[in-house]
Short mmCIF file of C-alpha atoms in Angstrom, two decimals:
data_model
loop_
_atom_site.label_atom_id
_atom_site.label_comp_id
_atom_site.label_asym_id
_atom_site.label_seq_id
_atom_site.Cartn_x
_atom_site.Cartn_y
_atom_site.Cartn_z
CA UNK A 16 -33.16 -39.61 -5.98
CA UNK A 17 -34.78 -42.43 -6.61
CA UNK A 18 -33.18 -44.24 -3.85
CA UNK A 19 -33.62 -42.32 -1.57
CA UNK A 20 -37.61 -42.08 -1.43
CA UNK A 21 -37.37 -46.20 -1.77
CA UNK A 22 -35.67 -45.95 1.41
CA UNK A 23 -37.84 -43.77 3.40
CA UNK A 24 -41.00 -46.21 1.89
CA UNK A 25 -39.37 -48.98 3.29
CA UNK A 26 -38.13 -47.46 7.10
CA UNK A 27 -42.29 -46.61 7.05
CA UNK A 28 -43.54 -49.61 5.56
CA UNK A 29 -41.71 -51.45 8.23
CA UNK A 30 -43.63 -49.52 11.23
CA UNK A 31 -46.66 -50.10 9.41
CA UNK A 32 -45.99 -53.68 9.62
CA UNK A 33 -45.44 -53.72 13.22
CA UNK A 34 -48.14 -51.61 14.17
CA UNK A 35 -51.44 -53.85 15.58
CA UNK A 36 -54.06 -54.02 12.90
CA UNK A 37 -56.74 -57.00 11.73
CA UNK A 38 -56.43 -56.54 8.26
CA UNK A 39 -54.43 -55.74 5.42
CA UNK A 40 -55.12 -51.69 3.85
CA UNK A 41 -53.28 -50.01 0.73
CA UNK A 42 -50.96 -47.90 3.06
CA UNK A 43 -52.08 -43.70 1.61
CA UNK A 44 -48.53 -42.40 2.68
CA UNK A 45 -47.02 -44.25 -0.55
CA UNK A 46 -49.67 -42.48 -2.88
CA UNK A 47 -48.91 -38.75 -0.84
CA UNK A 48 -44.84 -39.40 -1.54
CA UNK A 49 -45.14 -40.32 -4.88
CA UNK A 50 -47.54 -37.46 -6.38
CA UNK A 51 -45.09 -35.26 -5.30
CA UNK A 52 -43.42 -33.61 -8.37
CA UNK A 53 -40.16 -33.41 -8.64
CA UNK A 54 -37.37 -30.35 -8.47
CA UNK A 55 -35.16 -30.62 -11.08
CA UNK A 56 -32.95 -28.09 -9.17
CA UNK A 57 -32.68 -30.55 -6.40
CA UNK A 58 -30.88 -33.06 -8.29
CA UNK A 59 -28.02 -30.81 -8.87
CA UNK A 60 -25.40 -31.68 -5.80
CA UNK A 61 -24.38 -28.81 -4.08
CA UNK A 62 -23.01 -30.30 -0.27
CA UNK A 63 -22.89 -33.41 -1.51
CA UNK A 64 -19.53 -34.52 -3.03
CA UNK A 65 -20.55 -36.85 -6.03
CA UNK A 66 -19.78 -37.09 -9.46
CA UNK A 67 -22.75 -35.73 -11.82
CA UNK A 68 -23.09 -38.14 -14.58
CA UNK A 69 -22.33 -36.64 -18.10
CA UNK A 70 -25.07 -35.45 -20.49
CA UNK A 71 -27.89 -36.77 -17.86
CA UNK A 72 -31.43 -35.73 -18.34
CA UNK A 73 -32.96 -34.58 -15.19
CA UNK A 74 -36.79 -35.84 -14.80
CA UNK A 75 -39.16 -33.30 -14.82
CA UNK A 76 -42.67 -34.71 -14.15
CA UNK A 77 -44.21 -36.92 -10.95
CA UNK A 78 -42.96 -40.31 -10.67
CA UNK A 79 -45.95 -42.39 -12.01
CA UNK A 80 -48.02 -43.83 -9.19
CA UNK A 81 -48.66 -47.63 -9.48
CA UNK A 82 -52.21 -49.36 -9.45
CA UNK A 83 -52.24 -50.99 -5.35
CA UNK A 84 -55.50 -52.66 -6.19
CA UNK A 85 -53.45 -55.32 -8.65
CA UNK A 86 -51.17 -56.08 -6.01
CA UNK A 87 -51.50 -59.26 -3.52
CA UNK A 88 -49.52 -57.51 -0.15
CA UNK A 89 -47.69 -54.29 0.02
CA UNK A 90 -44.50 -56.42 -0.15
CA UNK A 91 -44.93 -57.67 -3.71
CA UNK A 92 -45.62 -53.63 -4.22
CA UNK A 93 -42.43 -52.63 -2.60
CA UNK A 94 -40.19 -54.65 -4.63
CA UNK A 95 -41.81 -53.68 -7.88
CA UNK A 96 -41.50 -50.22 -6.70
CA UNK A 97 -37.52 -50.85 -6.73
CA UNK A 98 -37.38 -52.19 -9.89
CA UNK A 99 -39.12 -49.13 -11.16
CA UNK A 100 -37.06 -46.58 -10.39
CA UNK A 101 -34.22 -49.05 -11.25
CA UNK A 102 -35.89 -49.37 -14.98
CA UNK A 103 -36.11 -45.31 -14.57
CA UNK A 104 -32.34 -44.55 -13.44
CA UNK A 105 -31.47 -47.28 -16.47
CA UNK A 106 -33.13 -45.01 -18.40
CA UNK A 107 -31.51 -41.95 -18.16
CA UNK A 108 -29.52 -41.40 -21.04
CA UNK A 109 -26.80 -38.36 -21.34
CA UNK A 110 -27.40 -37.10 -25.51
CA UNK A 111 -24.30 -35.75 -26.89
CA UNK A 112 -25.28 -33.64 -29.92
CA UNK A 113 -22.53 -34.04 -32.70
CA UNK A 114 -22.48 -32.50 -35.77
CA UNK A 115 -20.19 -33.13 -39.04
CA UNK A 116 -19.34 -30.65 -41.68
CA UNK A 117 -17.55 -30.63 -44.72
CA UNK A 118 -16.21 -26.67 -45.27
CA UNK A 119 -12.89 -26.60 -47.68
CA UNK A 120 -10.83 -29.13 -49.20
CA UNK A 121 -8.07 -28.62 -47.42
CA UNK A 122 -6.66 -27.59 -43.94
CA UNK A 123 -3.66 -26.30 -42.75
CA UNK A 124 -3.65 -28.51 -39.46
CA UNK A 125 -0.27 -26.99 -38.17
CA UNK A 126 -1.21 -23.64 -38.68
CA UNK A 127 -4.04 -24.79 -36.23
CA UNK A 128 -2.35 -26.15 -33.77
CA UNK A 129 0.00 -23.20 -33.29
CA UNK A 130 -3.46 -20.48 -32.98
CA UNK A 131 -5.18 -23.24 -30.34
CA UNK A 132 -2.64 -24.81 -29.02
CA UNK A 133 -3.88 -24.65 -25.32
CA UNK A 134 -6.79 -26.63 -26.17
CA UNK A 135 -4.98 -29.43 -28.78
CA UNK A 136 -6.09 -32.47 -27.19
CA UNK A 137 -2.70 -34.75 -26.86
CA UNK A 138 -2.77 -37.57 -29.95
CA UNK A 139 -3.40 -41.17 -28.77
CA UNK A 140 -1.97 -42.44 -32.49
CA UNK A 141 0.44 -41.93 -35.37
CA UNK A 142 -2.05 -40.38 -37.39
CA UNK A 143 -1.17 -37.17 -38.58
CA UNK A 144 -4.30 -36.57 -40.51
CA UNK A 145 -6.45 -34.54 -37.82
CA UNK A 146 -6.19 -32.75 -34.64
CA UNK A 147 -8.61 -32.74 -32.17
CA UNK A 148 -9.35 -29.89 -30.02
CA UNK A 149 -11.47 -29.09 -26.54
CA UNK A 150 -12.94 -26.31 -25.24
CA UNK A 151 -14.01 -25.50 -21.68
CA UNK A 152 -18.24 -24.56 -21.30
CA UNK A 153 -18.77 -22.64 -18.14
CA UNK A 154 -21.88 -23.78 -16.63
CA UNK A 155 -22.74 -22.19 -13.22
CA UNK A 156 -24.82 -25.09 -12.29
CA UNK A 157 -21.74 -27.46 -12.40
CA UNK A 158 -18.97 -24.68 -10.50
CA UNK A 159 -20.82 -25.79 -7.23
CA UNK A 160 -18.45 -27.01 -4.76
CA UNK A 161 -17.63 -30.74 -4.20
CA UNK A 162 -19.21 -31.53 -7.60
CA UNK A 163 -16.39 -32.79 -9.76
CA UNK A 164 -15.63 -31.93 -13.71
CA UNK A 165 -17.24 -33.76 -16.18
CA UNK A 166 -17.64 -34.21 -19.88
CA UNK A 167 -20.61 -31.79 -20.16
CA UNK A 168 -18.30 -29.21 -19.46
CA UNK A 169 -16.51 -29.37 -22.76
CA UNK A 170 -16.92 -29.59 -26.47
CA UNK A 171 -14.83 -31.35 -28.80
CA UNK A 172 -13.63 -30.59 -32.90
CA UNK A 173 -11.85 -32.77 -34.73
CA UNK A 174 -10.34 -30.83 -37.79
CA UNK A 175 -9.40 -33.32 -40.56
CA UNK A 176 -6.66 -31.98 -43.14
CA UNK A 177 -9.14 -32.97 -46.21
CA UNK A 178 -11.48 -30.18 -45.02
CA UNK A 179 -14.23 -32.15 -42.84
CA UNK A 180 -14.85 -30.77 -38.57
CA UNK A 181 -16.61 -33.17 -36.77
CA UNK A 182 -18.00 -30.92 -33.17
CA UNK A 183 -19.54 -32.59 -30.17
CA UNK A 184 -21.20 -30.84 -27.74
CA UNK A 185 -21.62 -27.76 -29.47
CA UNK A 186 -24.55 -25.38 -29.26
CA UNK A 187 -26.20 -24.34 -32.58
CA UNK A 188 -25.30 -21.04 -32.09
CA UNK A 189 -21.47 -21.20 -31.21
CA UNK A 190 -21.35 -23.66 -34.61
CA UNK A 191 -20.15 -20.46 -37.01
CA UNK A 192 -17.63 -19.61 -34.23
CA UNK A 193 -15.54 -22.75 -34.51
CA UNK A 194 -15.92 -22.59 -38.21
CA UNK A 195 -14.36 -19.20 -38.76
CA UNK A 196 -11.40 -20.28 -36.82
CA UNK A 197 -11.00 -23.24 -39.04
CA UNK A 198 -11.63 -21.32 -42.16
CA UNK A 199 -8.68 -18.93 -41.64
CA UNK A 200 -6.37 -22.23 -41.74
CA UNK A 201 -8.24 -23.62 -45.12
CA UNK A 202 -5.25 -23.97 -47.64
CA UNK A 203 -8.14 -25.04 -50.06
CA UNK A 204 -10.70 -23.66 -51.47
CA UNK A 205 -13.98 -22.65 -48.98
CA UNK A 206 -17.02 -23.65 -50.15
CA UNK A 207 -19.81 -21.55 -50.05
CA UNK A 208 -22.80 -22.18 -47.36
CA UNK A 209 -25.45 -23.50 -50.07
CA UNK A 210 -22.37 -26.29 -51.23
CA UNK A 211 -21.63 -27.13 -47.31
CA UNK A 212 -21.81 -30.30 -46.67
CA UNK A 213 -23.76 -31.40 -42.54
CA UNK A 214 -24.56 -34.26 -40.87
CA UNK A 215 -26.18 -34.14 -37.69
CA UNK A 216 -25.63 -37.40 -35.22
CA UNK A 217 -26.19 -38.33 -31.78
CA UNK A 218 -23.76 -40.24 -29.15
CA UNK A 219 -25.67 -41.28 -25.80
CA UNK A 220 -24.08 -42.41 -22.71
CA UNK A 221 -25.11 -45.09 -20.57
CA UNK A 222 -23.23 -46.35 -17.82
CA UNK A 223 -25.16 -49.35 -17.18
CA UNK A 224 -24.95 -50.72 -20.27
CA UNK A 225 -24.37 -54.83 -20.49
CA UNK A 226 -22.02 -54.47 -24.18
CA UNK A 227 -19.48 -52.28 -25.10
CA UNK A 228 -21.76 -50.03 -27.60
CA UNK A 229 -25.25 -50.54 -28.97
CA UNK A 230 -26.76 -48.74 -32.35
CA UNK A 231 -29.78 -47.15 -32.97
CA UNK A 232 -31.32 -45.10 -36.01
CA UNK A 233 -29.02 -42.10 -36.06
CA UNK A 234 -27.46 -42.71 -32.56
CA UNK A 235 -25.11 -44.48 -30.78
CA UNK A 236 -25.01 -45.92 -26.91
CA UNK A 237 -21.73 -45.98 -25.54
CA UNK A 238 -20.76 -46.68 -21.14
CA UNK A 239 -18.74 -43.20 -21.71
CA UNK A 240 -17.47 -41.06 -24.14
CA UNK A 241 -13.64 -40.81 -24.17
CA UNK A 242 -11.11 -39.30 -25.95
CA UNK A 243 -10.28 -42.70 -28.41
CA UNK A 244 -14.37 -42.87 -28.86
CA UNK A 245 -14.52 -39.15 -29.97
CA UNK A 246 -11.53 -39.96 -32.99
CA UNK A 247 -13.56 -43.32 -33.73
CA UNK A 248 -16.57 -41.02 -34.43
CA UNK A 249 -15.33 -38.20 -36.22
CA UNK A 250 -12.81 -40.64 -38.76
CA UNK A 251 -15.94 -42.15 -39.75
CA UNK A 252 -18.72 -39.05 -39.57
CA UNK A 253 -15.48 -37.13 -41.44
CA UNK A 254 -15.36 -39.49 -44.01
CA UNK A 255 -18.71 -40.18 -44.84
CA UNK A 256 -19.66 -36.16 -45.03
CA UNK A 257 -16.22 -35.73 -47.52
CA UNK A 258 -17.62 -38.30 -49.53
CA UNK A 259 -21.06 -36.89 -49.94
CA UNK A 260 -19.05 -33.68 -51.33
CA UNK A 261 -16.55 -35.43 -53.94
CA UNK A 262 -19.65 -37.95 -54.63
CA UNK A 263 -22.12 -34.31 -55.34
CA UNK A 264 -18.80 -33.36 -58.01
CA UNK A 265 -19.24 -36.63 -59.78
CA UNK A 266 -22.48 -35.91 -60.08
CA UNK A 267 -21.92 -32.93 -61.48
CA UNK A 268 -19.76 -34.65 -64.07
CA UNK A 269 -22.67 -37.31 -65.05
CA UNK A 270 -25.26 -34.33 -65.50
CA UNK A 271 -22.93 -32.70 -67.18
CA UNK A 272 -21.89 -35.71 -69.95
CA UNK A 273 -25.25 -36.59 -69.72
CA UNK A 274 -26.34 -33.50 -71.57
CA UNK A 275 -23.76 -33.63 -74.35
CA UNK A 276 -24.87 -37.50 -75.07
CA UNK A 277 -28.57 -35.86 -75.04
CA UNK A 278 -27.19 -33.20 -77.57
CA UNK A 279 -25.24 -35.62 -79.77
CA UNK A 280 -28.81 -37.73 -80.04
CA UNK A 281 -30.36 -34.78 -81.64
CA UNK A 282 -27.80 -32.99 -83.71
CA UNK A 283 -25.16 -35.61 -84.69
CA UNK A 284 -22.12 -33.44 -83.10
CA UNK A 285 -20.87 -31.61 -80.07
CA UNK A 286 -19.33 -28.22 -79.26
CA UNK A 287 -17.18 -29.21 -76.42
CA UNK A 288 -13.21 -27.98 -76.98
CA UNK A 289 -10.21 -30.15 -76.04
CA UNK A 290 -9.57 -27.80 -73.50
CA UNK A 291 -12.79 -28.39 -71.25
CA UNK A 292 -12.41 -31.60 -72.11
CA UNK A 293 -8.84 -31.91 -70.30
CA UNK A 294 -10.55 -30.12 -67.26
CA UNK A 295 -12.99 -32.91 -66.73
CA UNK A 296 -10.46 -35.40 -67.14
CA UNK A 297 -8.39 -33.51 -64.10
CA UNK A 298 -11.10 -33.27 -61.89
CA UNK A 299 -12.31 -36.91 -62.08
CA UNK A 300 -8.74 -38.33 -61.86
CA UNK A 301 -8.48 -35.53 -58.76
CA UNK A 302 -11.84 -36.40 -56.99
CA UNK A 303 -10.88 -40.10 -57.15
CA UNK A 304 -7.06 -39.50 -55.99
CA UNK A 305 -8.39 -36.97 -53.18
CA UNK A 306 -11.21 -39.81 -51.82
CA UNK A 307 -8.41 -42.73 -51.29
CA UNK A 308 -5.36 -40.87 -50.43
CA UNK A 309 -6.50 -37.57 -48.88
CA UNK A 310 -9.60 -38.59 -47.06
CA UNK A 311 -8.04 -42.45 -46.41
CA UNK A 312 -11.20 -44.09 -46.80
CA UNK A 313 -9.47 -47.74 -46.51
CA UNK A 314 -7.46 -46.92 -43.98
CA UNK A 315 -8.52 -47.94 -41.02
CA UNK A 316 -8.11 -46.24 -37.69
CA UNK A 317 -5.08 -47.05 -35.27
CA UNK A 318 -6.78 -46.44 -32.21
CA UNK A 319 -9.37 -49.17 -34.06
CA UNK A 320 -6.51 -51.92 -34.41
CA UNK A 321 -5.22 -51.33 -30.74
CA UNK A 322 -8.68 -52.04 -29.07
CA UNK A 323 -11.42 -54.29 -29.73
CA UNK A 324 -14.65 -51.97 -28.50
CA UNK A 325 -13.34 -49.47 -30.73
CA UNK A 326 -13.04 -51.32 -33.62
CA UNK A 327 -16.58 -52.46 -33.02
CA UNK A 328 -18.30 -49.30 -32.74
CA UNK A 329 -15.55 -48.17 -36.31
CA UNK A 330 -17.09 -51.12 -38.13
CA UNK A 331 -20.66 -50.50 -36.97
CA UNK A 332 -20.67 -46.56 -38.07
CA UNK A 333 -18.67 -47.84 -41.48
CA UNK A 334 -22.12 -50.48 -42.04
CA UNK A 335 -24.59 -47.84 -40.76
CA UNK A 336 -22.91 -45.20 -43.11
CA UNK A 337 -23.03 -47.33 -45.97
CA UNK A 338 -19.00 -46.28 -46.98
CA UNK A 339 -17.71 -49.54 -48.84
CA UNK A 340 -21.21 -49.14 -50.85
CA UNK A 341 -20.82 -45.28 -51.44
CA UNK A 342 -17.48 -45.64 -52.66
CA UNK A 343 -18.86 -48.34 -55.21
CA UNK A 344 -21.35 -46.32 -56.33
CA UNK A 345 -19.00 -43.33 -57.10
CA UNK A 346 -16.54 -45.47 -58.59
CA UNK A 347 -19.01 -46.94 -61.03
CA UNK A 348 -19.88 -43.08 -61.54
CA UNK A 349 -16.07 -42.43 -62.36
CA UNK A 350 -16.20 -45.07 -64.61
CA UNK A 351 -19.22 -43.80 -66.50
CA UNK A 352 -17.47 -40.03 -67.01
CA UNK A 353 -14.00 -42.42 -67.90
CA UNK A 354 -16.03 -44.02 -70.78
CA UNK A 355 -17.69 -40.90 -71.60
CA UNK A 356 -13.83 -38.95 -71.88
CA UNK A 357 -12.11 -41.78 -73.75
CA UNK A 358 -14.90 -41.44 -76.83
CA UNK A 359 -14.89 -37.75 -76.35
CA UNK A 360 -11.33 -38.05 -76.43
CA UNK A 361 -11.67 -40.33 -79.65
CA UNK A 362 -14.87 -38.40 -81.15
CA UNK A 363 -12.20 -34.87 -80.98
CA UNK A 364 -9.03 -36.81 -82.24
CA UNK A 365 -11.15 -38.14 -85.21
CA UNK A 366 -11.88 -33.89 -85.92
CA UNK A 367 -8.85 -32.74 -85.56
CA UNK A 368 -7.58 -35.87 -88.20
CA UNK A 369 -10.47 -34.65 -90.31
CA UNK A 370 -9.00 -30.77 -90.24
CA UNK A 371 -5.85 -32.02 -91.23
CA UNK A 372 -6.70 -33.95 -93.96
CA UNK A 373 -8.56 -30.98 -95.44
CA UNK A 374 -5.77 -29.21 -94.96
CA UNK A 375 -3.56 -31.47 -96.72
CA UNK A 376 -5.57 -31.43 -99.55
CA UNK A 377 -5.88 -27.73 -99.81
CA UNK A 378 -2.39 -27.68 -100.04
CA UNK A 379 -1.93 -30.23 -102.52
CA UNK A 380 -4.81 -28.23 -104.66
CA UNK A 381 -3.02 -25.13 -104.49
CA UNK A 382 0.00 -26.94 -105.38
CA UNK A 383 -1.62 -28.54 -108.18
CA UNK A 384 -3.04 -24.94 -109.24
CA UNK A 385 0.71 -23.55 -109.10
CA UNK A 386 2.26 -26.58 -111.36
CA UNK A 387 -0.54 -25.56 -113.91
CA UNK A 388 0.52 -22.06 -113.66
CA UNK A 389 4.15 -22.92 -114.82
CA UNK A 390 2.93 -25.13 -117.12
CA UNK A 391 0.93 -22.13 -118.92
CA UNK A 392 3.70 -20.04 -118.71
CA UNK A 393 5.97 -21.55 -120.13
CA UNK A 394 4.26 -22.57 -122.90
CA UNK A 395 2.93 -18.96 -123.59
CA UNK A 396 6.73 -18.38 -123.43
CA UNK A 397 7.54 -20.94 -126.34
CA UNK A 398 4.41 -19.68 -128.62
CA UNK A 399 6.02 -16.20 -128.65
#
C-alpha cells in the first residue's frame, strides 16, 4: 500500500516540477494524500492474485505526516518519504501466539495418531517422541479468490509422549478443545487444572530479516515459520514446561523433609514409617529417571543436527529457558531429599535394631525366669 501512494507522489511531484513557477512552495497535495486514513479492509486482496503475508498486522491509523518546513527541496522530502514507509512495511511483524502446557505424564501418541490421522503432520526425523498435528481455520477474509493459502490458516499441536502440547496459533477459547482430545489418549495420570502446568510464548515473522532468527524478551523473530521451526519450538517450550512440573514434585519432597528435620529439632524423634519412607524414595528415583529418559532433556533435536539455523534458534530457546541451569538446580534438590532418605533410612534401621534388641532380651529374661522355675521345683521336689 505503501508503494503505491509513493508512486502516485512521485508521477505528481514530477508535473509539479515541470510546471512554470518562480519559486519553490511545500506542494498541499502531499499533506491531502497522506491525512487520509487508512481501510484496513482494503489491504485484503480480492482481484489481485498475491500472496498475503502470514500473521501480518494491518495498519489502522493515518500514515504520519512529515514536518516540510525541515526540509531543503521537495526532493530530499520524497526520498525520506520512501524510506518511511520502507521502515513501516519492515515493521510489520506477523505474531504467532503459542502456548505450552504440561497436562498428564504420559501420552498414548499412537492412539493419537489413529483418532487424527488426517491432520498428522508427516515426521521430518527419527524421533518417535511426539507427533505434530494441523488443523485448518476457516477465515472468510482469506477464501477470496486469487489469494493463496497461508500459515494463518492453520494451527499447529505438538503432543509429546511425556505429557507436554505445545499449540500455535490457537485461540484462547478453542485451547480446552484440543486438550480433551489429548486427554482421552493420556496413559498417565491427568493432572488437575490448579497442578497444570502453561507457558505462554510468542513466534514473529519477518521476512526481511538480515539473520536467520533474532530473540527478544519472550519472543522470537524468525523469516517464516515452517514445519522444522514449529518441532524446534515445541522440543524446547515441551521441555522446559515438563520440567517446571517434576521440578514443583521435588519441591514437594524438600517441604516435605524439611518439616520432619523441623520436627526432629524440637522433639528428638520422628513418626515417619518405612513404608512412606520407600514411597519417597520411588518418586525421587522416578522424577529423576522420567526428566532424562522420558522427557530427553540432553538429547538434542535431529532436525537441530541436520541444519545450522535450527540449531541456532534450539540453543538460543535452551539459554533463554535457562534448562542446563534448571536441571542443576533440581538435581542439587534430588540430592538434598537423597541425603535426607539415606539418614532416614539409617535413623529407622537404628529403631528397628533397637526393637530387636529389646526383644532379645525379653526373651532371654523370660528364659532366665523359666530356668529359676525348674530350679525351685526341683528342689521343692527333693525337700519332700
Amino acid at each position: 500500500m505503501g508503494i503505491i501512494r509513493t508512486t502516485r507522489f512521485l508521477s505528481r511531484f514530477a508535473a509539479h516540477l515541470l510546471s512554470p513557477r518562480t519559486h519553490y512552495s511545500q506542494p498541499s497535495f502531499v499533506i491531502t494524500s497522506l491525512v487520509r486514513p487508512l481501510n484496513p479492509n482494503s489491504l485484503i486482496p480480492i482481484t489481485r492474485f498475491c500472496k498475503v503475508r502470514a500473521f501480518s498486522s494491518f495498519l489502522t491509523a493515518a500514515s504520519p505526516v512529515l514536518d516540510l518546513g525541515s526540509y531543503e527541496d521537495e526532493q530530499k522530502y520524497a526520498d525520506e518519504l520512501v524510506l518511511h514507509h520502507e521502515d513501516d512495511y519492515d515493521d510489520e511483524l506477523g505474531k504467532i501466539s503459542v502456548r505450552a502446557i504440561f497436562l498428564c505424564t504420559s501420552v498414548d501418541l499412537k492412539g493419537l495418531q489413529v483418532e487424527l490421522s488426517s491432520h498428522v503432520v508427516r515426521p521430518t526425523s527419527r524421533s518417535t517422541n511426539h507427533t505434530a498435528l494441523k488443523f485448518c481455520n476457516y477465515n472468510p477474509d482469506y477464501m477470496e479468490a486469487g489469494v493463496e493459502e497461508n500459515s494463518s490458516s492453520h494451527s499447529y499441536v505438538v503432543v509429546f509422549q511425556y505429557g507436554s502440547a505445545v499449540l500455535f496459533n490457537v485461540e484462547d477459547h478453542e485451547v480446552e478443545s484440543y486438550l480433551s482430545v489429548i486427554k482421552r489418549h493420556a496413559s498417565g495420570s491427568v493432572l488437575k487444572d490448579s497442578e497444570r502446568r502453561n507457558d505462554d510464548y510468542v513466534v514473529k515473522e519477518k521476512p526481511l530479516l538480515a539473520e536467520a532468527m533474532q530473540g527478544g524478551p519472550d519472543y522470537i523473530v524468525l523469516k517464516n515459520l515452517d514445519i522444522d521451526s514449529i518441532r524446534i519450538i515445541s522440543s524446547v517450550l515441551g521441555q522446559s514446561i515438563a520440567l517446571d512440573y517434576f521440578v514443583s514434585q521435588v519441591d514437594g519432597m524438600v517441604k516435605e523433609f524439611t518439616d520432619i528435620n523441623r520436627m526432629m529439632e524440637k522433639t528428638g524423634t520422628f513418626t515417619m514409617d518405612r513404608k512412606k519412607l520407600f514411597q519417597l524414595v520411588g518418586k525421587a528415583n522416578s522424577n529423576l529417571a522420567d526428566v532424562i529418559l522420558r522427557v530427553g532433556l540432553f538429547d538434542r533435536s535431529e532436525i537441530a543436527w541436520r541444519e545450522a539455523k535450527y540449531a541456532q534458534i534450539y540453543e538460543y530457546l535452551r539459554e533463554e529457558y535457562e534448562v542446563t541451569q534448571r536441571f542443576a538446580n533440581l538435581d542439587y534438590k534430588l540430592k538434598f531429599v537423597e541425603h535426607n532418605i539415606h539418614f532416614l533410612q539409617e535413623a529407622l534401621q537404628n529403631r528397628k535394631s533397637d526393637l530387636l534388641e529389646w526383644v532379645i532380651i525379653v526373651l532371654l529374661s523370660i528364659e532366665n525366669i523359666i530356668g529359676i522355675y525348674e530350679i525351685i521345683q526341683e528342689s521343692s521336689l527333693v525337700l519332700s
